[in-house]
Amino acid sequence: MVTRRAEAAGGAGATVDEGPAVQDHYPADAAHCYGCGARNPFGHHLKTRWADGSRTETITRFTPGPEQTAMPGYVYGGLVASVLDCSGTGSAALAGTHAAGLDLEGDGSLRYVTGTLEVRYQRPTPMSVELVVRGRVEEVKGRKVTVALTMTAGEDEVASGRVVALQLPDEMRSS
Ligand SMILES: CCCCCCCC(=O)SCCNC(=O)CCNC(=O)[C@H](O)C(C)(C)COP(=O)(O)OP(=O)(O)OC[C@H]1O[C@@H](n2cnc3c(N)ncnc32)[C@H](O)[C@@H]1OP(=O)(O)O
């Protein structure tokens, strides 16, 4: 299914969510992740898509709830890190699959884990507002993908970071 969703009012006007979510094409034996696995009933179920036709920009959305509170009205920083983390690995999966010449819907997605996660908390993150994470693929090198990330809440950029993701090692696959 192709999705085109206009950016929320006040955001970057030209950005749209483009095409299928990569997480919907993860192999079943690697779809249990708390952040992004469709097979984890307790997780965030993040969905990451290309943000435009360039195949370098991605978009992921998540709206936190009161159970993810740091101080009343503000989001727990670990949740912010978690959303950035799986937005990064999802972006890496999109980029790595594309770079390998594979078709997401026909071939499925390559799967990536976090090697390094950097997070900079720039402003307190307000509760119950949709968080929009934009990823920019900086490099695809062999089994490694580097993605720069920003998170906005409404008009405000609340966090930024970078993920270095590596293709899922065999030892982590379920038998
Ligand atoms: C089913 C999967 C769910 C995934 C959900 C996504 C979010 C997650 O929570 S993932 C869980 C947390 N992450 C982990 O547990 C990963 C644990 N670490 C590992 O398994 C390994 O160290 C791993 C896979 C990251 C790298 O090992 P390996 O594939 O052997 O890397 P290696 O061949 O040595 O290096 C390849 C390249 O990556 C770089 N690299 C290796 N490790 C890292 C790292 N941790 N950070 C940054 N770069 C790294 C190397 O420098 C090398 O770069 P270059 O090609 O430029 O010289």
PDB file of C-alpha atoms and ligand atoms in Angstrom:
ATOM      1  CA  MET A   1       0.000   0.000   0.000  1.00  0.00           C
ATOM      2  CA  VAL A   2       1.293   3.436  -0.872  1.00  0.00           C
ATOM      3  CA  THR A   3       0.866   6.137   1.724  1.00  0.00           C
ATOM      4  CA  ARG A   4       1.178   9.833   1.065  1.00  0.00           C
ATOM      5  CA  ARG A   5       0.464  11.865   4.142  1.00  0.00           C
ATOM      6  CA  ALA A   6       0.808  15.628   4.162  1.00  0.00           C
ATOM      7  CA  GLU A   7       3.027  17.003   6.906  1.00  0.00           C
ATOM      8  CA  ALA A   8       1.105  18.315   9.900  1.00  0.00           C
ATOM      9  CA  ALA A   9       0.344  22.009   9.807  1.00  0.00           C
ATOM     10  CA  GLY A  10       3.326  24.015  10.912  1.00  0.00           C
ATOM     11  CA  GLY A  11       5.874  21.377   9.944  1.00  0.00           C
ATOM     12  CA  ALA A  12       8.150  21.245   6.918  1.00  0.00           C
ATOM     13  CA  GLY A  13       5.608  21.804   4.159  1.00  0.00           C
ATOM     14  CA  ALA A  14       7.123  19.628   1.428  1.00  0.00           C
ATOM     15  CA  THR A  15       7.607  16.476   3.494  1.00  0.00           C
ATOM     16  CA  VAL A  16       5.331  13.502   2.880  1.00  0.00           C
ATOM     17  CA  ASP A  17       5.367   9.916   4.101  1.00  0.00           C
ATOM     18  CA  GLU A  18       6.190   7.930   0.977  1.00  0.00           C
ATOM     19  CA  GLY A  19       5.502   4.270   0.321  1.00  0.00           C
ATOM     20  CA  PRO A  20       5.397   1.261   2.617  1.00  0.00           C
ATOM     21  CA  ALA A  21       6.718   1.178   6.167  1.00  0.00           C
ATOM     22  CA  VAL A  22       9.942  -0.812   6.306  1.00  0.00           C
ATOM     23  CA  GLN A  23       8.880  -2.524   9.534  1.00  0.00           C
ATOM     24  CA  ASP A  24       5.956  -4.143   7.693  1.00  0.00           C
ATOM     25  CA  HIS A  25       8.566  -5.979   5.596  1.00  0.00           C
ATOM     26  CA  TYR A  26      10.895  -7.209   8.331  1.00  0.00           C
ATOM     27  CA  PRO A  27      11.381 -10.974   8.288  1.00  0.00           C
ATOM     28  CA  ALA A  28       9.131 -12.716  10.809  1.00  0.00           C
ATOM     29  CA  ASP A  29      12.093 -14.097  12.781  1.00  0.00           C
ATOM     30  CA  ALA A  30      13.410 -10.551  13.323  1.00  0.00           C
ATOM     31  CA  ALA A  31      10.205  -8.653  14.091  1.00  0.00           C
ATOM     32  CA  HIS A  32      10.148  -8.829  17.905  1.00  0.00           C
ATOM     33  CA  CYS A  33      11.896  -5.548  18.711  1.00  0.00           C
ATOM     34  CA  TYR A  34      10.313  -3.458  21.475  1.00  0.00           C
ATOM     35  CA  GLY A  35      10.670  -0.313  19.391  1.00  0.00           C
ATOM     36  CA  CYS A  36       9.703  -1.491  15.952  1.00  0.00           C
ATOM     37  CA  GLY A  37       8.667  -5.134  15.861  1.00  0.00           C
ATOM     38  CA  ALA A  38       5.193  -5.950  14.597  1.00  0.00           C
ATOM     39  CA  ARG A  39       5.309  -9.174  16.640  1.00  0.00           C
ATOM     40  CA  ASN A  40       5.878  -7.467  19.998  1.00  0.00           C
ATOM     41  CA  PRO A  41       2.455  -6.748  21.533  1.00  0.00           C
ATOM     42  CA  PHE A  42       3.940  -4.403  24.169  1.00  0.00           C
ATOM     43  CA  GLY A  43       6.177  -2.291  21.901  1.00  0.00           C
ATOM     44  CA  HIS A  44       6.001   1.066  20.125  1.00  0.00           C
ATOM     45  CA  HIS A  45       5.274  -0.388  16.660  1.00  0.00           C
ATOM     46  CA  LEU A  46       7.207   2.408  14.972  1.00  0.00           C
ATOM     47  CA  LYS A  47       6.743   2.805  11.215  1.00  0.00           C
ATOM     48  CA  THR A  48       9.516   4.321   9.119  1.00  0.00           C
ATOM     49  CA  ARG A  49       9.039   5.387   5.508  1.00  0.00           C
ATOM     50  CA  TRP A  50      10.935   7.329   2.913  1.00  0.00           C
ATOM     51  CA  ALA A  51      10.058  10.997   3.315  1.00  0.00           C
ATOM     52  CA  ASP A  52      10.417  11.822  -0.375  1.00  0.00           C
ATOM     53  CA  GLY A  53      11.616  10.397  -3.667  1.00  0.00           C
ATOM     54  CA  SER A  54      15.317  11.010  -3.016  1.00  0.00           C
ATOM     55  CA  ARG A  55      15.841   7.788  -1.028  1.00  0.00           C
ATOM     56  CA  THR A  56      17.972   9.651   1.520  1.00  0.00           C
ATOM     57  CA  GLU A  57      15.354  11.126   3.882  1.00  0.00           C
ATOM     58  CA  THR A  58      13.031   9.135   6.147  1.00  0.00           C
ATOM     59  CA  ILE A  59      10.171   9.893   8.503  1.00  0.00           C
ATOM     60  CA  THR A  60       8.869   8.131  11.621  1.00  0.00           C
ATOM     61  CA  ARG A  61       6.043   9.288  13.886  1.00  0.00           C
ATOM     62  CA  PHE A  62       5.179   8.454  17.479  1.00  0.00           C
ATOM     63  CA  THR A  63       2.818   9.966  20.044  1.00  0.00           C
ATOM     64  CA  PRO A  64       3.883   9.256  23.650  1.00  0.00           C
ATOM     65  CA  GLY A  65       1.406   8.588  26.415  1.00  0.00           C
ATOM     66  CA  PRO A  66       1.295   9.449  30.137  1.00  0.00           C
ATOM     67  CA  GLU A  67       3.018   6.188  31.133  1.00  0.00           C
ATOM     68  CA  GLN A  68       6.141   7.559  29.390  1.00  0.00           C
ATOM     69  CA  THR A  69       6.387  10.587  31.683  1.00  0.00           C
ATOM     70  CA  ALA A  70       9.613  12.107  33.061  1.00  0.00           C
ATOM     71  CA  MET A  71       8.029  15.072  34.858  1.00  0.00           C
ATOM     72  CA  PRO A  72       4.300  15.833  34.508  1.00  0.00           C
ATOM     73  CA  GLY A  73       3.745  17.110  30.983  1.00  0.00           C
ATOM     74  CA  TYR A  74       7.129  15.972  29.681  1.00  0.00           C
ATOM     75  CA  VAL A  75       8.409  12.804  28.038  1.00  0.00           C
ATOM     76  CA  TYR A  76      10.948  10.423  29.587  1.00  0.00           C
ATOM     77  CA  GLY A  77      14.335  10.730  27.907  1.00  0.00           C
ATOM     78  CA  GLY A  78      14.734   6.999  27.543  1.00  0.00           C
ATOM     79  CA  LEU A  79      11.607   6.958  25.396  1.00  0.00           C
ATOM     80  CA  VAL A  80      13.058   9.734  23.227  1.00  0.00           C
ATOM     81  CA  ALA A  81      16.231   7.662  22.815  1.00  0.00           C
ATOM     82  CA  SER A  82      14.211   4.545  22.014  1.00  0.00           C
ATOM     83  CA  VAL A  83      12.221   6.307  19.300  1.00  0.00           C
ATOM     84  CA  LEU A  84      15.397   7.774  17.785  1.00  0.00           C
ATOM     85  CA  ASP A  85      17.068   4.360  17.982  1.00  0.00           C
ATOM     86  CA  CYS A  86      14.457   2.438  16.012  1.00  0.00           C
ATOM     87  CA  SER A  87      13.896   5.338  13.618  1.00  0.00           C
ATOM     88  CA  GLY A  88      17.617   4.985  12.893  1.00  0.00           C
ATOM     89  CA  THR A  89      17.612   1.232  12.415  1.00  0.00           C
ATOM     90  CA  GLY A  90      14.463   1.504  10.295  1.00  0.00           C
ATOM     91  CA  SER A  91      16.115   4.176   8.151  1.00  0.00           C
ATOM     92  CA  ALA A  92      19.193   1.951   7.861  1.00  0.00           C
ATOM     93  CA  ALA A  93      16.994  -0.933   6.730  1.00  0.00           C
ATOM     94  CA  LEU A  94      15.382   1.233   4.053  1.00  0.00           C
ATOM     95  CA  ALA A  95      18.757   2.502   2.851  1.00  0.00           C
ATOM     96  CA  GLY A  96      20.590  -0.825   3.020  1.00  0.00           C
ATOM     97  CA  THR A  97      17.803  -2.673   1.228  1.00  0.00           C
ATOM     98  CA  HIS A  98      17.688  -0.005  -1.476  1.00  0.00           C
ATOM     99  CA  ALA A  99      21.491   0.031  -1.856  1.00  0.00           C
ATOM    100  CA  ALA A 100      21.498  -3.757  -2.253  1.00  0.00           C
ATOM    101  CA  GLY A 101      19.128  -3.410  -5.197  1.00  0.00           C
ATOM    102  CA  LEU A 102      16.335  -5.221  -3.373  1.00  0.00           C
ATOM    103  CA  ASP A 103      12.655  -4.383  -3.618  1.00  0.00           C
ATOM    104  CA  LEU A 104      11.111  -3.894  -0.190  1.00  0.00           C
ATOM    105  CA  GLU A 105       7.709  -5.301  -1.087  1.00  0.00           C
ATOM    106  CA  GLY A 106       8.995  -8.101  -3.302  1.00  0.00           C
ATOM    107  CA  ASP A 107      12.165  -9.183  -1.493  1.00  0.00           C
ATOM    108  CA  GLY A 108      11.559  -7.994   2.069  1.00  0.00           C
ATOM    109  CA  SER A 109      13.878  -5.833   4.133  1.00  0.00           C
ATOM    110  CA  LEU A 110      17.423  -6.378   5.288  1.00  0.00           C
ATOM    111  CA  ARG A 111      17.572  -6.113   9.081  1.00  0.00           C
ATOM    112  CA  TYR A 112      19.853  -3.855  11.123  1.00  0.00           C
ATOM    113  CA  VAL A 113      20.796  -3.521  14.793  1.00  0.00           C
ATOM    114  CA  THR A 114      22.143  -0.539  16.653  1.00  0.00           C
ATOM    115  CA  GLY A 115      25.935  -0.322  16.889  1.00  0.00           C
ATOM    116  CA  THR A 116      26.054   3.216  18.257  1.00  0.00           C
ATOM    117  CA  LEU A 117      23.300   5.605  19.353  1.00  0.00           C
ATOM    118  CA  GLU A 118      24.016   9.292  20.060  1.00  0.00           C
ATOM    119  CA  VAL A 119      21.278  11.504  21.540  1.00  0.00           C
ATOM    120  CA  ARG A 120      21.285  15.229  22.231  1.00  0.00           C
ATOM    121  CA  TYR A 121      18.316  16.426  24.294  1.00  0.00           C
ATOM    122  CA  GLN A 122      17.746  19.985  23.130  1.00  0.00           C
ATOM    123  CA  ARG A 123      14.470  20.938  24.798  1.00  0.00           C
ATOM    124  CA  PRO A 124      11.979  19.292  27.151  1.00  0.00           C
ATOM    125  CA  THR A 125       9.747  17.046  25.042  1.00  0.00           C
ATOM    126  CA  PRO A 126       6.047  17.771  25.579  1.00  0.00           C
ATOM    127  CA  MET A 127       3.662  14.926  26.372  1.00  0.00           C
ATOM    128  CA  SER A 128       0.837  13.795  24.069  1.00  0.00           C
ATOM    129  CA  VAL A 129       2.135  15.671  21.017  1.00  0.00           C
ATOM    130  CA  GLU A 130       3.073  13.717  17.898  1.00  0.00           C
ATOM    131  CA  LEU A 131       6.848  13.384  17.675  1.00  0.00           C
ATOM    132  CA  VAL A 132       8.181  13.452  14.122  1.00  0.00           C
ATOM    133  CA  VAL A 133      11.618  11.941  13.542  1.00  0.00           C
ATOM    134  CA  ARG A 134      13.359  12.770  10.299  1.00  0.00           C
ATOM    135  CA  GLY A 135      16.309  10.653   9.277  1.00  0.00           C
ATOM    136  CA  ARG A 136      19.010  11.571   6.778  1.00  0.00           C
ATOM    137  CA  VAL A 137      21.089   8.692   5.457  1.00  0.00           C
ATOM    138  CA  GLU A 138      24.689   9.858   5.629  1.00  0.00           C
ATOM    139  CA  GLU A 139      26.513   6.723   4.475  1.00  0.00           C
ATOM    140  CA  VAL A 140      25.926   3.156   3.373  1.00  0.00           C
ATOM    141  CA  LYS A 141      29.216   1.274   3.636  1.00  0.00           C
ATOM    142  CA  GLY A 142      29.175  -2.502   3.402  1.00  0.00           C
ATOM    143  CA  ARG A 143      27.103  -3.823   6.304  1.00  0.00           C
ATOM    144  CA  LYS A 144      27.114  -0.426   8.060  1.00  0.00           C
ATOM    145  CA  VAL A 145      24.663   2.485   7.641  1.00  0.00           C
ATOM    146  CA  THR A 146      24.959   5.876   9.357  1.00  0.00           C
ATOM    147  CA  VAL A 147      21.821   7.976   9.851  1.00  0.00           C
ATOM    148  CA  ALA A 148      21.491  11.511  11.297  1.00  0.00           C
ATOM    149  CA  LEU A 149      18.206  12.111  13.111  1.00  0.00           C
ATOM    150  CA  THR A 150      16.120  15.029  14.349  1.00  0.00           C
ATOM    151  CA  MET A 151      12.958  14.879  16.440  1.00  0.00           C
ATOM    152  CA  THR A 152      10.364  17.649  16.372  1.00  0.00           C
ATOM    153  CA  ALA A 153       7.281  18.229  18.511  1.00  0.00           C
ATOM    154  CA  GLY A 154       5.093  20.714  16.677  1.00  0.00           C
ATOM    155  CA  GLU A 155       7.364  23.627  15.723  1.00  0.00           C
ATOM    156  CA  ASP A 156      10.168  22.707  18.112  1.00  0.00           C
ATOM    157  CA  GLU A 157      13.189  20.507  17.510  1.00  0.00           C
ATOM    158  CA  VAL A 158      13.445  18.678  20.834  1.00  0.00           C
ATOM    159  CA  ALA A 159      16.236  16.168  20.169  1.00  0.00           C
ATOM    160  CA  SER A 160      18.766  15.110  17.590  1.00  0.00           C
ATOM    161  CA  GLY A 161      21.188  12.259  17.222  1.00  0.00           C
ATOM    162  CA  ARG A 162      22.901   9.711  15.068  1.00  0.00           C
ATOM    163  CA  VAL A 163      22.665   5.951  14.690  1.00  0.00           C
ATOM    164  CA  VAL A 164      25.361   3.683  13.284  1.00  0.00           C
ATOM    165  CA  ALA A 165      23.533   0.482  12.381  1.00  0.00           C
ATOM    166  CA  LEU A 166      25.009  -2.866  11.337  1.00  0.00           C
ATOM    167  CA  GLN A 167      23.318  -5.719   9.591  1.00  0.00           C
ATOM    168  CA  LEU A 168      21.795  -8.173  12.045  1.00  0.00           C
ATOM    169  CA  PRO A 169      24.437 -10.704  13.097  1.00  0.00           C
ATOM    170  CA  ASP A 170      23.479 -14.351  12.668  1.00  0.00           C
ATOM    171  CA  GLU A 171      23.911 -14.992  16.390  1.00  0.00           C
ATOM    172  CA  MET A 172      20.934 -12.711  17.168  1.00  0.00           C
ATOM    173  CA  ARG A 173      18.527 -14.494  14.851  1.00  0.00           C
ATOM    174  CA  SER A 174      15.993 -16.823  16.439  1.00  0.00           C
ATOM    175  CA  SER A 175      16.230 -20.383  15.227  1.00  0.00           C
TER     176      SER A 175
HETATM  177  C1  LIG B   1      16.102  -8.311  15.495  1.00  0.00           C
HETATM  178  C2  LIG B   1      16.951  -7.063  15.676  1.00  0.00           C
HETATM  179  C3  LIG B   1      16.262  -5.954  16.445  1.00  0.00           C
HETATM  180  C4  LIG B   1      16.978  -4.647  16.265  1.00  0.00           C
HETATM  181  C5  LIG B   1      16.247  -3.519  16.852  1.00  0.00           C
HETATM  182  C6  LIG B   1      16.973  -2.254  16.656  1.00  0.00           C
HETATM  183  C7  LIG B   1      17.431  -1.580  17.905  1.00  0.00           C
HETATM  184  C8  LIG B   1      18.121  -2.470  18.915  1.00  0.00           C
HETATM  185  O1  LIG B   1      17.768  -2.447  20.043  1.00  0.00           O
HETATM  186  S1  LIG B   1      19.395  -3.493  18.441  1.00  0.00           S
HETATM  187  C9  LIG B   1      20.009  -4.149  20.034  1.00  0.00           C
HETATM  188  C10 LIG B   1      21.216  -3.405  20.496  1.00  0.00           C
HETATM  189  N1  LIG B   1      22.354  -3.708  19.665  1.00  0.00           N
HETATM  190  C11 LIG B   1      23.077  -4.854  19.842  1.00  0.00           C
HETATM  191  O2  LIG B   1      22.817  -5.682  20.677  1.00  0.00           O
HETATM  192  C12 LIG B   1      24.265  -5.036  18.913  1.00  0.00           C
HETATM  193  C13 LIG B   1      25.446  -5.715  19.659  1.00  0.00           C
HETATM  194  N2  LIG B   1      26.649  -5.606  18.856  1.00  0.00           N
HETATM  195  C14 LIG B   1      26.920  -6.517  17.892  1.00  0.00           C
HETATM  196  O3  LIG B   1      26.217  -7.520  17.707  1.00  0.00           O
HETATM  197  C15 LIG B   1      28.125  -6.283  17.032  1.00  0.00           C
HETATM  198  O4  LIG B   1      29.070  -5.517  17.744  1.00  0.00           O
HETATM  199  C16 LIG B   1      27.757  -5.508  15.741  1.00  0.00           C
HETATM  200  C17 LIG B   1      26.773  -6.349  14.896  1.00  0.00           C
HETATM  201  C18 LIG B   1      27.100  -4.145  16.019  1.00  0.00           C
HETATM  202  C19 LIG B   1      29.007  -5.213  14.899  1.00  0.00           C
HETATM  203  O5  LIG B   1      29.725  -6.389  14.732  1.00  0.00           O
HETATM  204  P1  LIG B   1      30.255  -6.770  13.283  1.00  0.00           P
HETATM  205  O6  LIG B   1      29.097  -6.910  12.350  1.00  0.00           O
HETATM  206  O7  LIG B   1      31.123  -7.962  13.447  1.00  0.00           O
HETATM  207  O8  LIG B   1      31.071  -5.503  12.864  1.00  0.00           O
HETATM  208  P2  LIG B   1      32.503  -5.459  12.203  1.00  0.00           P
HETATM  209  O9  LIG B   1      32.507  -6.400  11.011  1.00  0.00           O
HETATM  210  O10 LIG B   1      33.542  -5.636  13.240  1.00  0.00           O
HETATM  211  O11 LIG B   1      32.564  -3.969  11.680  1.00  0.00           O
HETATM  212  C20 LIG B   1      31.930  -3.553  10.470  1.00  0.00           C
HETATM  213  C21 LIG B   1      32.011  -2.041  10.423  1.00  0.00           C
HETATM  214  O12 LIG B   1      31.140  -1.510  11.446  1.00  0.00           O
HETATM  215  C22 LIG B   1      31.889  -0.726  12.391  1.00  0.00           C
HETATM  216  N3  LIG B   1      31.363  -1.045  13.715  1.00  0.00           N
HETATM  217  C23 LIG B   1      31.386  -2.230  14.356  1.00  0.00           C
HETATM  218  N4  LIG B   1      30.737  -2.128  15.535  1.00  0.00           N
HETATM  219  C24 LIG B   1      30.314  -0.850  15.633  1.00  0.00           C
HETATM  220  C25 LIG B   1      29.608  -0.149  16.622  1.00  0.00           C
HETATM  221  N5  LIG B   1      29.175  -0.743  17.760  1.00  0.00           N
HETATM  222  N6  LIG B   1      29.344   1.154  16.405  1.00  0.00           N
HETATM  223  C26 LIG B   1      29.742   1.769  15.270  1.00  0.00           C
HETATM  224  N7  LIG B   1      30.422   1.150  14.284  1.00  0.00           N
HETATM  225  C27 LIG B   1      30.707  -0.152  14.471  1.00  0.00           C
HETATM  226  C28 LIG B   1      33.357  -1.175  12.235  1.00  0.00           C
HETATM  227  O13 LIG B   1      34.238  -0.166  12.609  1.00  0.00           O
HETATM  228  C29 LIG B   1      33.392  -1.468  10.744  1.00  0.00           C
HETATM  229  O14 LIG B   1      33.465  -0.223  10.057  1.00  0.00           O
HETATM  230  P3  LIG B   1      34.320  -0.070   8.714  1.00  0.00           P
HETATM  231  O15 LIG B   1      33.720  -1.031   7.703  1.00  0.00           O
HETATM  232  O16 LIG B   1      34.147   1.367   8.345  1.00  0.00           O
HETATM  233  O17 LIG B   1      35.725  -0.453   9.089  1.00  0.00           O
END
